[in-house]
Structure formats: structure tokens, C-alpha cells
Amino acid sequence: GRVPFDSGEVAYHHRHTPAPDPRSLRPDLPEALARLIAKLLAKDPSERHQSAADVLDALMDIETE
């Protein structure tokens, strides 16, 4: 329900500042899901999942943990 950056040089932050840990907003979030969200928000496209199928696989892995 919130954007990662809402003050200061927002455009700069979107390009250069890592997104905050999702657990800082939702402490009850499972660590595996927080890692997935962080990967989805990675600045370097090569560090993100490369397809929706990859995201689905990651979600399925989390579900079976």
C-alpha cells in the first residue's frame, strides 16, 4: 500500500537507491517472500526474474516451504 520512495529526490532513488526491506513495512512477511519482492525490485534488470514463469516458480517454491 506504499511506494518505496515518497520524499527527497524520488527519481534519483528509483534509479539508484535499493528499495527498503519489505519487512520494514510488514514485519510479519515471511523472509522468502521478502526476498522475492526485493528481487522483483532490483535495480539491475539482470538480477530480476526474467519471466512471469520464473516469478510463478519462485512463488510455488515459497508455498511449499
mmCIF file of C-alpha atoms in Angstrom:
data_model
loop_
_atom_site.group_PDB
_atom_site.id
_atom_site.type_symbol
_atom_site.label_atom_id
_atom_site.label_comp_id
_atom_site.label_asym_id
_atom_site.label_seq_id
_atom_site.Cartn_x
_atom_site.Cartn_y
_atom_site.Cartn_z
ATOM 1 C CA GLY A 1 0.000 0.000 0.000
ATOM 2 C CA ARG A 2 3.026 2.329 -0.184
ATOM 3 C CA VAL A 3 5.638 3.308 -2.744
ATOM 4 C CA PRO A 4 9.272 2.598 -1.829
ATOM 5 C CA PHE A 5 10.299 6.272 -2.081
ATOM 6 C CA ASP A 6 7.972 9.156 -1.349
ATOM 7 C CA SER A 7 10.261 12.049 -0.439
ATOM 8 C CA GLY A 8 13.512 13.683 -1.448
ATOM 9 C CA GLU A 9 14.871 13.109 -4.939
ATOM 10 C CA VAL A 10 12.361 10.399 -5.809
ATOM 11 C CA ALA A 11 13.605 9.923 -9.399
ATOM 12 C CA TYR A 12 17.182 9.508 -8.136
ATOM 13 C CA HIS A 13 16.086 6.991 -5.515
ATOM 14 C CA HIS A 14 14.128 4.955 -8.049
ATOM 15 C CA ARG A 15 17.255 4.623 -10.174
ATOM 16 C CA HIS A 16 19.982 4.270 -7.528
ATOM 17 C CA THR A 17 18.755 3.505 -4.008
ATOM 18 C CA PRO A 18 17.844 -0.073 -3.129
ATOM 19 C CA ALA A 19 14.218 -0.440 -2.109
ATOM 20 C CA PRO A 20 13.711 -0.806 1.642
ATOM 21 C CA ASP A 21 13.274 -4.276 3.077
ATOM 22 C CA PRO A 22 9.564 -5.110 2.693
ATOM 23 C CA ARG A 23 9.601 -6.364 6.286
ATOM 24 C CA SER A 24 10.192 -2.797 7.460
ATOM 25 C CA LEU A 25 6.561 -2.175 6.426
ATOM 26 C CA ARG A 26 5.209 -5.664 7.130
ATOM 27 C CA PRO A 27 7.245 -7.345 9.872
ATOM 28 C CA ASP A 28 5.037 -10.438 9.613
ATOM 29 C CA LEU A 29 6.050 -11.032 5.982
ATOM 30 C CA PRO A 30 7.853 -14.351 5.550
ATOM 31 C CA GLU A 31 11.550 -13.941 4.763
ATOM 32 C CA ALA A 32 11.262 -15.886 1.484
ATOM 33 C CA LEU A 33 8.505 -13.584 0.237
ATOM 34 C CA ALA A 34 10.523 -10.519 1.281
ATOM 35 C CA ARG A 35 13.476 -11.859 -0.742
ATOM 36 C CA LEU A 36 11.214 -12.363 -3.765
ATOM 37 C CA ILE A 37 9.886 -8.802 -3.530
ATOM 38 C CA ALA A 38 13.442 -7.453 -3.225
ATOM 39 C CA LYS A 39 14.455 -9.414 -6.316
ATOM 40 C CA LEU A 40 11.465 -8.051 -8.234
ATOM 41 C CA LEU A 41 12.554 -4.522 -7.284
ATOM 42 C CA ALA A 42 16.263 -4.994 -8.114
ATOM 43 C CA LYS A 43 17.796 -2.022 -9.920
ATOM 44 C CA ASP A 44 19.821 -4.195 -12.306
ATOM 45 C CA PRO A 45 17.447 -5.985 -14.697
ATOM 46 C CA SER A 46 19.789 -8.984 -14.855
ATOM 47 C CA GLU A 47 19.184 -9.526 -11.117
ATOM 48 C CA ARG A 48 15.395 -9.738 -11.566
ATOM 49 C CA HIS A 49 13.353 -12.727 -12.658
ATOM 50 C CA GLN A 50 13.378 -12.863 -16.436
ATOM 51 C CA SER A 51 9.799 -14.017 -16.968
ATOM 52 C CA ALA A 52 6.443 -14.338 -15.298
ATOM 53 C CA ALA A 53 7.016 -18.093 -15.295
ATOM 54 C CA ASP A 54 10.143 -17.553 -13.171
ATOM 55 C CA VAL A 55 8.115 -15.494 -10.690
ATOM 56 C CA LEU A 56 5.442 -18.180 -10.576
ATOM 57 C CA ASP A 57 8.106 -20.829 -9.908
ATOM 58 C CA ALA A 58 9.504 -18.709 -7.068
ATOM 59 C CA LEU A 59 6.033 -18.277 -5.595
ATOM 60 C CA MET A 60 5.382 -22.004 -5.836
ATOM 61 C CA ASP A 61 8.687 -22.672 -4.041
ATOM 62 C CA ILE A 62 7.644 -20.296 -1.261
ATOM 63 C CA GLU A 63 4.279 -22.008 -0.970
ATOM 64 C CA THR A 64 5.916 -25.390 -0.424
ATOM 65 C CA GLU A 65 8.382 -24.149 2.221
#
